mmCIF file with all atom_site columns, C-alpha atoms in Angstrom:
data_model
loop_
_atom_site.group_PDB
_atom_site.id
_atom_site.type_symbol
_atom_site.label_atom_id
_atom_site.label_alt_id
_atom_site.label_comp_id
_atom_site.label_asym_id
_atom_site.label_entity_id
_atom_site.label_seq_id
_atom_site.pdbx_PDB_ins_code
_atom_site.Cartn_x
_atom_site.Cartn_y
_atom_site.Cartn_z
_atom_site.occupancy
_atom_site.B_iso_or_equiv
_atom_site.pdbx_formal_charge
_atom_site.auth_seq_id
_atom_site.auth_comp_id
_atom_site.auth_asym_id
_atom_site.auth_atom_id
_atom_site.pdbx_PDB_model_num
ATOM 1   C CA . GLU A 1 1   ? -45.907 98.880 56.284 1.00 66.00 ? 1   GLU A CA 1
ATOM 2   C CA . ALA A 1 2   ? -47.321 97.060 53.303 1.00 78.00 ? 2   ALA A CA 1
ATOM 3   C CA . GLY A 1 3   ? -46.624 93.372 54.614 1.00 93.00 ? 3   GLY A CA 1
ATOM 4   C CA . VAL A 1 4   ? -45.382 90.734 52.204 1.00 96.00 ? 4   VAL A CA 1
ATOM 5   C CA . VAL A 1 5   ? -46.591 91.638 48.600 1.00 97.00 ? 5   VAL A CA 1
ATOM 6   C CA . GLN A 1 6   ? -47.176 88.943 45.999 1.00 97.00 ? 6   GLN A CA 1
ATOM 7   C CA . SER A 1 7   ? -48.259 89.111 42.345 1.00 97.00 ? 7   SER A CA 1
ATOM 8   C CA . PRO A 1 8   ? -50.088 88.158 40.472 1.00 98.00 ? 8   PRO A CA 1
ATOM 9   C CA . ARG A 1 9   ? -52.798 87.080 42.782 1.00 96.00 ? 9   ARG A CA 1
ATOM 10  C CA . TYR A 1 10  ? -54.386 84.747 40.196 1.00 97.00 ? 10  TYR A CA 1
ATOM 11  C CA . LYS A 1 11  ? -52.878 83.194 37.085 1.00 98.00 ? 11  LYS A CA 1
ATOM 12  C CA . ILE A 1 12  ? -54.606 80.793 34.556 1.00 98.00 ? 12  ILE A CA 1
ATOM 13  C CA . ILE A 1 13  ? -52.291 79.289 31.821 1.00 97.00 ? 13  ILE A CA 1
ATOM 14  C CA . GLU A 1 14  ? -52.361 76.217 29.628 1.00 97.00 ? 14  GLU A CA 1
ATOM 15  C CA . LYS A 1 15  ? -50.036 73.345 30.375 1.00 96.00 ? 15  LYS A CA 1
ATOM 16  C CA . LYS A 1 16  ? -46.496 73.634 28.910 1.00 97.00 ? 16  LYS A CA 1
ATOM 17  C CA . GLN A 1 17  ? -46.573 77.338 29.298 1.00 97.00 ? 17  GLN A CA 1
ATOM 18  C CA . PRO A 1 18  ? -44.194 79.347 31.590 1.00 98.00 ? 18  PRO A CA 1
ATOM 19  C CA . VAL A 1 19  ? -45.317 81.405 34.685 1.00 98.00 ? 19  VAL A CA 1
ATOM 20  C CA . ALA A 1 20  ? -43.545 83.596 37.070 1.00 98.00 ? 20  ALA A CA 1
ATOM 21  C CA . PHE A 1 21  ? -44.438 84.712 40.628 1.00 98.00 ? 21  PHE A CA 1
ATOM 22  C CA . TRP A 1 22  ? -42.930 87.796 42.364 1.00 98.00 ? 22  TRP A CA 1
ATOM 23  C CA . CYS A 1 23  ? -42.569 88.391 46.071 1.00 98.00 ? 23  CYS A CA 1
ATOM 24  C CA . ASN A 1 24  ? -41.589 91.592 47.917 1.00 97.00 ? 24  ASN A CA 1
ATOM 25  C CA . PRO A 1 25  ? -40.790 90.699 51.601 1.00 96.00 ? 25  PRO A CA 1
ATOM 26  C CA . ILE A 1 26  ? -41.058 92.794 54.741 1.00 95.00 ? 26  ILE A CA 1
ATOM 27  C CA . SER A 1 27  ? -38.247 95.446 54.823 1.00 93.00 ? 27  SER A CA 1
ATOM 28  C CA . GLY A 1 28  ? -35.318 94.158 56.677 1.00 91.00 ? 28  GLY A CA 1
ATOM 29  C CA . HIS A 1 29  ? -36.372 90.564 56.788 1.00 93.00 ? 29  HIS A CA 1
ATOM 30  C CA . ASN A 1 30  ? -33.251 88.360 55.922 1.00 91.00 ? 30  ASN A CA 1
ATOM 31  C CA . THR A 1 31  ? -35.167 85.070 55.353 1.00 93.00 ? 31  THR A CA 1
ATOM 32  C CA . LEU A 1 32  ? -37.593 84.353 52.545 1.00 95.00 ? 32  LEU A CA 1
ATOM 33  C CA . TYR A 1 33  ? -39.603 81.199 51.820 1.00 95.00 ? 33  TYR A CA 1
ATOM 34  C CA . TRP A 1 34  ? -41.644 79.851 49.035 1.00 97.00 ? 34  TRP A CA 1
ATOM 35  C CA . TYR A 1 35  ? -44.368 77.519 50.009 1.00 96.00 ? 35  TYR A CA 1
ATOM 36  C CA . ARG A 1 36  ? -46.819 75.496 47.782 1.00 97.00 ? 36  ARG A CA 1
ATOM 37  C CA . GLN A 1 37  ? -50.246 74.904 49.170 1.00 95.00 ? 37  GLN A CA 1
ATOM 38  C CA . ASN A 1 38  ? -52.380 72.365 47.475 1.00 94.00 ? 38  ASN A CA 1
ATOM 39  C CA . LEU A 1 39  ? -56.153 72.448 48.024 1.00 91.00 ? 39  LEU A CA 1
ATOM 40  C CA . GLY A 1 40  ? -56.964 71.177 51.517 1.00 88.00 ? 40  GLY A CA 1
ATOM 41  C CA . GLN A 1 41  ? -53.389 70.788 52.625 1.00 91.00 ? 41  GLN A CA 1
ATOM 42  C CA . GLY A 1 42  ? -50.718 72.748 54.641 1.00 93.00 ? 42  GLY A CA 1
ATOM 43  C CA . PRO A 1 43  ? -48.064 74.823 53.160 1.00 95.00 ? 43  PRO A CA 1
ATOM 44  C CA . GLU A 1 44  ? -44.948 72.696 51.858 1.00 94.00 ? 44  GLU A CA 1
ATOM 45  C CA . LEU A 1 45  ? -41.626 74.424 51.619 1.00 93.00 ? 45  LEU A CA 1
ATOM 46  C CA . LEU A 1 46  ? -40.194 74.680 48.099 1.00 96.00 ? 46  LEU A CA 1
ATOM 47  C CA . ILE A 1 47  ? -37.184 76.828 48.825 1.00 95.00 ? 47  ILE A CA 1
ATOM 48  C CA . ARG A 1 48  ? -35.678 79.020 51.614 1.00 94.00 ? 48  ARG A CA 1
ATOM 49  C CA . TYR A 1 49  ? -33.290 81.903 51.359 1.00 94.00 ? 49  TYR A CA 1
ATOM 50  C CA . GLU A 1 50  ? -31.074 83.542 53.930 1.00 91.00 ? 50  GLU A CA 1
ATOM 51  C CA . ASN A 1 51  ? -30.311 86.793 52.261 1.00 90.00 ? 51  ASN A CA 1
ATOM 52  C CA . GLU A 1 52  ? -29.538 86.039 48.656 1.00 90.00 ? 52  GLU A CA 1
ATOM 53  C CA . GLU A 1 53  ? -28.267 82.459 49.427 1.00 91.00 ? 53  GLU A CA 1
ATOM 54  C CA . ALA A 1 54  ? -30.748 79.499 48.737 1.00 92.00 ? 54  ALA A CA 1
ATOM 55  C CA . VAL A 1 55  ? -29.993 77.405 51.945 1.00 88.00 ? 55  VAL A CA 1
ATOM 56  C CA . ASP A 1 56  ? -32.836 74.753 51.561 1.00 88.00 ? 56  ASP A CA 1
ATOM 57  C CA . ASP A 1 57  ? -34.103 73.955 48.034 1.00 89.00 ? 57  ASP A CA 1
ATOM 58  C CA . SER A 1 58  ? -34.431 70.175 48.474 1.00 87.00 ? 58  SER A CA 1
ATOM 59  C CA . GLN A 1 59  ? -38.131 70.136 47.808 1.00 89.00 ? 59  GLN A CA 1
ATOM 60  C CA . LEU A 1 60  ? -37.928 72.319 44.638 1.00 93.00 ? 60  LEU A CA 1
ATOM 61  C CA . PRO A 1 61  ? -38.485 70.281 41.449 1.00 92.00 ? 61  PRO A CA 1
ATOM 62  C CA . LYS A 1 62  ? -35.386 71.635 39.706 1.00 91.00 ? 62  LYS A CA 1
ATOM 63  C CA . ASP A 1 63  ? -36.274 70.168 36.342 1.00 94.00 ? 63  ASP A CA 1
ATOM 64  C CA . ARG A 1 64  ? -38.988 72.727 35.866 1.00 96.00 ? 64  ARG A CA 1
ATOM 65  C CA . PHE A 1 65  ? -38.914 75.234 38.872 1.00 97.00 ? 65  PHE A CA 1
ATOM 66  C CA . SER A 1 66  ? -36.409 77.922 39.472 1.00 96.00 ? 66  SER A CA 1
ATOM 67  C CA . ALA A 1 67  ? -36.023 80.694 41.833 1.00 97.00 ? 67  ALA A CA 1
ATOM 68  C CA . GLU A 1 68  ? -33.909 83.728 42.639 1.00 95.00 ? 68  GLU A CA 1
ATOM 69  C CA . ARG A 1 69  ? -33.530 86.506 45.140 1.00 95.00 ? 69  ARG A CA 1
ATOM 70  C CA . LEU A 1 70  ? -31.712 89.306 43.760 1.00 84.00 ? 70  LEU A CA 1
ATOM 71  C CA . LYS A 1 71  ? -29.737 91.544 46.240 1.00 86.00 ? 71  LYS A CA 1
ATOM 72  C CA . GLY A 1 72  ? -31.374 89.695 49.184 1.00 84.00 ? 72  GLY A CA 1
ATOM 73  C CA . VAL A 1 73  ? -34.748 91.491 48.783 1.00 91.00 ? 73  VAL A CA 1
ATOM 74  C CA . ASP A 1 74  ? -37.316 90.605 46.107 1.00 96.00 ? 74  ASP A CA 1
ATOM 75  C CA . SER A 1 75  ? -37.692 87.030 44.800 1.00 97.00 ? 75  SER A CA 1
ATOM 76  C CA . THR A 1 76  ? -39.224 85.384 41.804 1.00 97.00 ? 76  THR A CA 1
ATOM 77  C CA . LEU A 1 77  ? -40.365 81.749 41.353 1.00 98.00 ? 77  LEU A CA 1
ATOM 78  C CA . LYS A 1 78  ? -40.583 80.389 37.909 1.00 98.00 ? 78  LYS A CA 1
ATOM 79  C CA . ILE A 1 79  ? -42.225 77.247 36.510 1.00 97.00 ? 79  ILE A CA 1
ATOM 80  C CA . GLN A 1 80  ? -41.335 76.244 32.984 1.00 97.00 ? 80  GLN A CA 1
ATOM 81  C CA . PRO A 1 81  ? -43.119 74.388 31.548 1.00 96.00 ? 81  PRO A CA 1
ATOM 82  C CA . ALA A 1 82  ? -46.139 74.176 33.795 1.00 97.00 ? 82  ALA A CA 1
ATOM 83  C CA . GLU A 1 83  ? -47.955 70.849 34.332 1.00 97.00 ? 83  GLU A CA 1
ATOM 84  C CA . LEU A 1 84  ? -51.495 70.146 35.370 1.00 96.00 ? 84  LEU A CA 1
ATOM 85  C CA . GLY A 1 85  ? -50.262 69.053 38.762 1.00 96.00 ? 85  GLY A CA 1
ATOM 86  C CA . ASP A 1 86  ? -48.636 72.429 39.384 1.00 97.00 ? 86  ASP A CA 1
ATOM 87  C CA . SER A 1 87  ? -52.018 73.996 40.057 1.00 97.00 ? 87  SER A CA 1
ATOM 88  C CA . ALA A 1 88  ? -51.929 75.382 43.749 1.00 97.00 ? 88  ALA A CA 1
ATOM 89  C CA . VAL A 1 89  ? -51.371 78.558 45.710 1.00 97.00 ? 89  VAL A CA 1
ATOM 90  C CA . TYR A 1 90  ? -47.911 79.636 45.882 1.00 98.00 ? 90  TYR A CA 1
ATOM 91  C CA . LEU A 1 91  ? -47.113 81.432 49.224 1.00 97.00 ? 91  LEU A CA 1
ATOM 92  C CA . CYS A 1 92  ? -44.262 83.675 49.934 1.00 97.00 ? 92  CYS A CA 1
ATOM 93  C CA . ALA A 1 93  ? -43.169 84.410 53.413 1.00 96.00 ? 93  ALA A CA 1
ATOM 94  C CA . SER A 1 94  ? -40.502 86.234 55.197 1.00 95.00 ? 94  SER A CA 1
ATOM 95  C CA . SER A 1 95  ? -38.941 86.529 58.674 1.00 93.00 ? 95  SER A CA 1
ATOM 96  C CA . LEU A 1 96  ? -36.159 88.045 60.648 1.00 90.00 ? 96  LEU A CA 1
ATOM 97  C CA . SER A 1 97  ? -34.548 84.823 61.729 1.00 79.00 ? 97  SER A CA 1
ATOM 98  C CA . GLY A 1 98  ? -32.243 84.805 64.726 1.00 76.00 ? 98  GLY A CA 1
ATOM 99  C CA . THR A 1 99  ? -31.839 82.777 67.820 1.00 73.00 ? 99  THR A CA 1
ATOM 100 C CA . GLY A 1 100 ? -35.542 83.092 69.103 1.00 81.00 ? 100 GLY A CA 1
ATOM 101 C CA . ALA A 1 101 ? -38.829 82.288 67.579 1.00 85.00 ? 101 ALA A CA 1
ATOM 102 C CA . ASN A 1 102 ? -39.028 82.365 63.902 1.00 86.00 ? 102 ASN A CA 1
ATOM 103 C CA . VAL A 1 103 ? -42.191 84.239 63.115 1.00 91.00 ? 103 VAL A CA 1
ATOM 104 C CA . LEU A 1 104 ? -43.141 84.084 59.402 1.00 93.00 ? 104 LEU A CA 1
ATOM 105 C CA . THR A 1 105 ? -45.296 86.856 57.669 1.00 95.00 ? 105 THR A CA 1
ATOM 106 C CA . PHE A 1 106 ? -47.121 85.551 54.813 1.00 96.00 ? 106 PHE A CA 1
ATOM 107 C CA . GLY A 1 107 ? -48.332 87.165 51.718 1.00 96.00 ? 107 GLY A CA 1
ATOM 108 C CA . ALA A 1 108 ? -51.818 86.575 50.262 1.00 95.00 ? 108 ALA A CA 1
ATOM 109 C CA . GLY A 1 109 ? -50.460 83.928 47.777 1.00 96.00 ? 109 GLY A CA 1
ATOM 110 C CA . SER A 1 110 ? -50.620 83.487 44.110 1.00 97.00 ? 110 SER A CA 1
ATOM 111 C CA . ARG A 1 111 ? -53.200 81.005 42.908 1.00 97.00 ? 111 ARG A CA 1
ATOM 112 C CA . LEU A 1 112 ? -52.179 79.122 39.664 1.00 98.00 ? 112 LEU A CA 1
ATOM 113 C CA . THR A 1 113 ? -54.618 77.119 37.535 1.00 98.00 ? 113 THR A CA 1
ATOM 114 C CA . VAL A 1 114 ? -53.101 75.099 34.863 1.00 98.00 ? 114 VAL A CA 1
ATOM 115 C CA . LEU A 1 115 ? -55.405 73.981 32.131 1.00 97.00 ? 115 LEU A CA 1
ATOM 116 C CA . GLY B 2 1   ? -38.154 64.007 58.001 1.00 53.00 ? 1   GLY B CA 1
ATOM 117 C CA . GLU B 2 2   ? -40.466 66.150 60.206 1.00 69.00 ? 2   GLU B CA 1
ATOM 118 C CA . ASP B 2 3   ? -44.142 65.360 60.220 1.00 85.00 ? 3   ASP B CA 1
ATOM 119 C CA . VAL B 2 4   ? -46.828 67.393 61.770 1.00 91.00 ? 4   VAL B CA 1
ATOM 120 C CA . GLU B 2 5   ? -50.542 65.935 61.875 1.00 92.00 ? 5   GLU B CA 1
ATOM 121 C CA . GLN B 2 6   ? -53.753 67.382 62.651 1.00 94.00 ? 6   GLN B CA 1
ATOM 122 C CA . SER B 2 7   ? -57.483 66.343 62.438 1.00 90.00 ? 7   SER B CA 1
ATOM 123 C CA . LEU B 2 8   ? -59.183 67.769 59.443 1.00 91.00 ? 8   LEU B CA 1
ATOM 124 C CA . PHE B 2 9   ? -62.254 69.273 60.775 1.00 95.00 ? 9   PHE B CA 1
ATOM 125 C CA . LEU B 2 10  ? -63.898 70.695 63.905 1.00 97.00 ? 10  LEU B CA 1
ATOM 126 C CA . SER B 2 11  ? -67.308 72.085 64.416 1.00 97.00 ? 11  SER B CA 1
ATOM 127 C CA . VAL B 2 12  ? -68.493 73.983 67.538 1.00 97.00 ? 12  VAL B CA 1
ATOM 128 C CA . ARG B 2 13  ? -71.307 76.225 68.601 1.00 97.00 ? 13  ARG B CA 1
ATOM 129 C CA . GLU B 2 14  ? -70.841 79.830 68.992 1.00 97.00 ? 14  GLU B CA 1
ATOM 130 C CA . GLY B 2 15  ? -69.924 80.526 72.687 1.00 97.00 ? 15  GLY B CA 1
ATOM 131 C CA . ASP B 2 16  ? -68.439 77.113 73.320 1.00 97.00 ? 16  ASP B CA 1
ATOM 132 C CA . SER B 2 17  ? -64.707 76.406 73.630 1.00 97.00 ? 17  SER B CA 1
ATOM 133 C CA . SER B 2 18  ? -62.771 74.931 70.720 1.00 97.00 ? 18  SER B CA 1
ATOM 134 C CA . VAL B 2 19  ? -59.910 72.611 71.104 1.00 97.00 ? 19  VAL B CA 1
ATOM 135 C CA . ILE B 2 20  ? -57.537 71.868 68.038 1.00 98.00 ? 20  ILE B CA 1
ATOM 136 C CA . ASN B 2 21  ? -54.989 69.203 68.434 1.00 97.00 ? 21  ASN B CA 1
ATOM 137 C CA . CYS B 2 22  ? -51.624 68.605 66.716 1.00 96.00 ? 22  CYS B CA 1
ATOM 138 C CA . THR B 2 23  ? -48.825 65.903 66.920 1.00 95.00 ? 23  THR B CA 1
ATOM 139 C CA . TYR B 2 24  ? -45.277 66.346 65.731 1.00 92.00 ? 24  TYR B CA 1
ATOM 140 C CA . THR B 2 25  ? -42.419 63.907 65.370 1.00 89.00 ? 25  THR B CA 1
ATOM 141 C CA . ASP B 2 26  ? -39.361 66.140 65.707 1.00 84.00 ? 26  ASP B CA 1
ATOM 142 C CA . SER B 2 27  ? -37.983 65.853 69.215 1.00 81.00 ? 27  SER B CA 1
ATOM 143 C CA . SER B 2 28  ? -35.641 68.858 68.526 1.00 83.00 ? 28  SER B CA 1
ATOM 144 C CA . SER B 2 29  ? -38.439 71.297 67.989 1.00 84.00 ? 29  SER B CA 1
ATOM 145 C CA . THR B 2 30  ? -37.649 74.539 69.902 1.00 86.00 ? 30  THR B CA 1
ATOM 146 C CA . TYR B 2 31  ? -40.713 76.515 69.075 1.00 91.00 ? 31  TYR B CA 1
ATOM 147 C CA . LEU B 2 32  ? -44.354 75.452 68.108 1.00 93.00 ? 32  LEU B CA 1
ATOM 148 C CA . TYR B 2 33  ? -46.679 77.743 66.392 1.00 95.00 ? 33  TYR B CA 1
ATOM 149 C CA . TRP B 2 34  ? -50.308 78.265 65.631 1.00 97.00 ? 34  TRP B CA 1
ATOM 150 C CA . TYR B 2 35  ? -51.278 80.056 62.392 1.00 97.00 ? 35  TYR B CA 1
ATOM 151 C CA . LYS B 2 36  ? -54.863 80.953 61.268 1.00 97.00 ? 36  LYS B CA 1
ATOM 152 C CA . GLN B 2 37  ? -55.708 81.051 57.479 1.00 95.00 ? 37  GLN B CA 1
ATOM 153 C CA . GLU B 2 38  ? -59.000 82.702 56.471 1.00 94.00 ? 38  GLU B CA 1
ATOM 154 C CA . PRO B 2 39  ? -60.491 82.130 52.771 1.00 88.00 ? 39  PRO B CA 1
ATOM 155 C CA . GLY B 2 40  ? -58.188 83.580 50.105 1.00 85.00 ? 40  GLY B CA 1
ATOM 156 C CA . ALA B 2 41  ? -55.648 84.808 52.391 1.00 87.00 ? 41  ALA B CA 1
ATOM 157 C CA . GLY B 2 42  ? -52.122 83.768 53.562 1.00 89.00 ? 42  GLY B CA 1
ATOM 158 C CA . LEU B 2 43  ? -51.383 82.394 57.088 1.00 94.00 ? 43  LEU B CA 1
ATOM 159 C CA . GLN B 2 44  ? -51.247 84.770 59.908 1.00 95.00 ? 44  GLN B CA 1
ATOM 160 C CA . LEU B 2 45  ? -49.515 83.910 63.350 1.00 96.00 ? 45  LEU B CA 1
ATOM 161 C CA . LEU B 2 46  ? -51.810 83.487 66.290 1.00 96.00 ? 46  LEU B CA 1
ATOM 162 C CA . THR B 2 47  ? -49.402 82.503 68.955 1.00 96.00 ? 47  THR B CA 1
ATOM 163 C CA . TYR B 2 48  ? -46.339 80.283 69.728 1.00 95.00 ? 48  TYR B CA 1
ATOM 164 C CA . ILE B 2 49  ? -44.852 78.497 72.518 1.00 95.00 ? 49  ILE B CA 1
ATOM 165 C CA . PHE B 2 50  ? -41.163 77.635 73.460 1.00 93.00 ? 50  PHE B CA 1
ATOM 166 C CA . SER B 2 51  ? -40.565 73.997 74.024 1.00 90.00 ? 51  SER B CA 1
ATOM 167 C CA . ASN B 2 52  ? -39.489 74.447 77.732 1.00 90.00 ? 52  ASN B CA 1
ATOM 168 C CA . MET B 2 53  ? -42.942 75.708 78.395 1.00 93.00 ? 53  MET B CA 1
ATOM 169 C CA . ASP B 2 54  ? -46.076 73.742 78.857 1.00 95.00 ? 54  ASP B CA 1
ATOM 170 C CA . MET B 2 55  ? -48.749 76.304 78.769 1.00 96.00 ? 55  MET B CA 1
ATOM 171 C CA . LYS B 2 56  ? -49.256 79.641 77.304 1.00 96.00 ? 56  LYS B CA 1
ATOM 172 C CA . GLN B 2 57  ? -52.309 81.857 77.565 1.00 96.00 ? 57  GLN B CA 1
ATOM 173 C CA . ASP B 2 58  ? -53.069 84.858 75.344 1.00 93.00 ? 58  ASP B CA 1
ATOM 174 C CA . GLN B 2 59  ? -56.466 86.392 75.790 1.00 95.00 ? 59  GLN B CA 1
ATOM 175 C CA . ARG B 2 60  ? -58.997 83.723 74.565 1.00 97.00 ? 60  ARG B CA 1
ATOM 176 C CA . LEU B 2 61  ? -56.267 81.427 73.319 1.00 97.00 ? 61  LEU B CA 1
ATOM 177 C CA . THR B 2 62  ? -54.556 78.746 75.474 1.00 98.00 ? 62  THR B CA 1
ATOM 178 C CA . VAL B 2 63  ? -51.839 76.660 74.096 1.00 98.00 ? 63  VAL B CA 1
ATOM 179 C CA . LEU B 2 64  ? -50.825 73.374 75.909 1.00 97.00 ? 64  LEU B CA 1
ATOM 180 C CA . LEU B 2 65  ? -47.566 71.549 75.036 1.00 96.00 ? 65  LEU B CA 1
ATOM 181 C CA . ASN B 2 66  ? -46.946 67.928 76.069 1.00 95.00 ? 66  ASN B CA 1
ATOM 182 C CA . LYS B 2 67  ? -43.348 67.567 74.955 1.00 92.00 ? 67  LYS B CA 1
ATOM 183 C CA . LYS B 2 68  ? -43.036 64.032 76.087 1.00 92.00 ? 68  LYS B CA 1
ATOM 184 C CA . ASP B 2 69  ? -45.885 62.935 73.839 1.00 94.00 ? 69  ASP B CA 1
ATOM 185 C CA . LYS B 2 70  ? -45.048 65.547 71.277 1.00 93.00 ? 70  LYS B CA 1
ATOM 186 C CA . HIS B 2 71  ? -48.693 66.909 71.419 1.00 95.00 ? 71  HIS B CA 1
ATOM 187 C CA . LEU B 2 72  ? -49.717 70.500 70.978 1.00 96.00 ? 72  LEU B CA 1
ATOM 188 C CA . SER B 2 73  ? -53.229 71.849 71.429 1.00 97.00 ? 73  SER B CA 1
ATOM 189 C CA . LEU B 2 74  ? -54.855 75.211 71.000 1.00 98.00 ? 74  LEU B CA 1
ATOM 190 C CA . ARG B 2 75  ? -57.948 76.121 72.983 1.00 98.00 ? 75  ARG B CA 1
ATOM 191 C CA . ILE B 2 76  ? -60.172 78.974 71.908 1.00 98.00 ? 76  ILE B CA 1
ATOM 192 C CA . ALA B 2 77  ? -62.479 80.164 74.624 1.00 98.00 ? 77  ALA B CA 1
ATOM 193 C CA . ASP B 2 78  ? -65.923 81.636 73.863 1.00 97.00 ? 78  ASP B CA 1
ATOM 194 C CA . THR B 2 79  ? -65.717 80.816 70.144 1.00 98.00 ? 79  THR B CA 1
ATOM 195 C CA . GLN B 2 80  ? -67.090 83.350 67.765 1.00 97.00 ? 80  GLN B CA 1
ATOM 196 C CA . THR B 2 81  ? -68.192 83.137 64.078 1.00 95.00 ? 81  THR B CA 1
ATOM 197 C CA . GLY B 2 82  ? -65.181 85.255 63.294 1.00 95.00 ? 82  GLY B CA 1
ATOM 198 C CA . ASP B 2 83  ? -62.938 82.245 64.440 1.00 97.00 ? 83  ASP B CA 1
ATOM 199 C CA . SER B 2 84  ? -64.148 80.235 61.589 1.00 97.00 ? 84  SER B CA 1
ATOM 200 C CA . ALA B 2 85  ? -60.946 79.498 59.535 1.00 97.00 ? 85  ALA B CA 1
ATOM 201 C CA . ILE B 2 86  ? -58.248 76.867 59.056 1.00 97.00 ? 86  ILE B CA 1
ATOM 202 C CA . TYR B 2 87  ? -55.801 76.535 61.867 1.00 98.00 ? 87  TYR B CA 1
ATOM 203 C CA . PHE B 2 88  ? -52.306 75.185 61.220 1.00 97.00 ? 88  PHE B CA 1
ATOM 204 C CA . CYS B 2 89  ? -49.688 74.079 63.718 1.00 96.00 ? 89  CYS B CA 1
ATOM 205 C CA . ALA B 2 90  ? -46.052 74.281 62.838 1.00 94.00 ? 90  ALA B CA 1
ATOM 206 C CA . ASP B 2 91  ? -42.828 73.267 64.359 1.00 90.00 ? 91  ASP B CA 1
ATOM 207 C CA . HIS B 2 92  ? -39.329 74.925 64.227 1.00 85.00 ? 92  HIS B CA 1
ATOM 208 C CA . SER B 2 93  ? -36.327 72.877 64.885 1.00 74.00 ? 93  SER B CA 1
ATOM 209 C CA . GLY B 2 94  ? -33.406 74.138 66.630 1.00 56.00 ? 94  GLY B CA 1
ATOM 210 C CA . GLY B 2 95  ? -30.233 75.421 64.889 1.00 56.00 ? 95  GLY B CA 1
ATOM 211 C CA . TYR B 2 96  ? -31.933 76.190 61.516 1.00 65.00 ? 96  TYR B CA 1
ATOM 212 C CA . GLN B 2 97  ? -34.911 78.075 60.435 1.00 72.00 ? 97  GLN B CA 1
ATOM 213 C CA . LYS B 2 98  ? -37.008 75.500 58.617 1.00 80.00 ? 98  LYS B CA 1
ATOM 214 C CA . VAL B 2 99  ? -40.731 75.703 59.695 1.00 87.00 ? 99  VAL B CA 1
ATOM 215 C CA . THR B 2 100 ? -42.862 72.617 58.967 1.00 90.00 ? 100 THR B CA 1
ATOM 216 C CA . PHE B 2 101 ? -46.639 73.069 58.810 1.00 93.00 ? 101 PHE B CA 1
ATOM 217 C CA . GLY B 2 102 ? -49.422 70.570 59.611 1.00 94.00 ? 102 GLY B CA 1
ATOM 218 C CA . THR B 2 103 ? -52.131 69.620 57.431 1.00 93.00 ? 103 THR B CA 1
ATOM 219 C CA . GLY B 2 104 ? -54.621 72.087 58.855 1.00 96.00 ? 104 GLY B CA 1
ATOM 220 C CA . THR B 2 105 ? -57.891 71.816 60.962 1.00 97.00 ? 105 THR B CA 1
ATOM 221 C CA . LYS B 2 106 ? -60.921 73.600 59.499 1.00 97.00 ? 106 LYS B CA 1
ATOM 222 C CA . LEU B 2 107 ? -62.939 75.181 62.420 1.00 97.00 ? 107 LEU B CA 1
ATOM 223 C CA . GLN B 2 108 ? -66.633 75.727 61.611 1.00 97.00 ? 108 GLN B CA 1
ATOM 224 C CA . VAL B 2 109 ? -68.558 77.816 64.179 1.00 97.00 ? 109 VAL B CA 1
ATOM 225 C CA . ILE B 2 110 ? -72.242 77.350 64.076 1.00 96.00 ? 110 ILE B CA 1
ATOM 226 C CA . PRO B 2 111 ? -74.233 80.384 65.233 1.00 92.00 ? 111 PRO B CA 1
#
C-alpha cells in the first residue's frame, strides 16, 4: 500500500500565478480532506469530500481556490491567482469514515512558496 | 466553532516522562486523537480515545481524558530522542466527520 500520495512535494511560484496540487488517497477510502498548514500551526481544514461530494467547504476561499474529486478517488486543489499569504504546506488526508473513530491517513504534503 | 488549544513547546531529558496537554471546547466530541508530525512529513496517528473512557494505555503512551474539564493529555514514558516531533491533538464531533486539530506542541528530547 503506497499510502496517500501527493504531488508536487515542493512548488515555488510568483504571485498571481496559478498552481495545482494532486492527491491520490488510500484505495477504498471514501472521505478525502484538504488541509492547509501554516508554519508553526496546526492543519486547518479547507475542504472535505464524501465520495465525490464536497460536504464541507466553508473554509475554502472560493474567490481563488477550487477543488474537485473526480469519480470519488483522486483530487486536485487549485489556486488561481496565488497570493503571498498562500505560502503554506497543503496536506491531503483520507479516511474510511463510518460510525467509529475517524482515523485520517495523511500524505507528506505539498509545500508552496509564493514569491 | 470548535477550538483545540495546546502549549507550544516542551523540553524533556531522555529517559524522563513527557506530558503533553490539550484543551478543547466541543462538548459533543466523540473521539479524541493524538497525531505526531516529524519534519517534512505529514501527520501520523499515534492513538485515540473514545469519549466515554477516561484512560487508554498503549505501550509507552498513556492518554488521559477529563471530559468534564474538556482536557486531554498524552504521557510518553521513557522518552527517547526519536520522540522529538510535533504532537497534535484533534477532536471529532459525533454525527459528522470533521476533525479539528490543535496548534501543536513541539517536543524536544535532550540526550
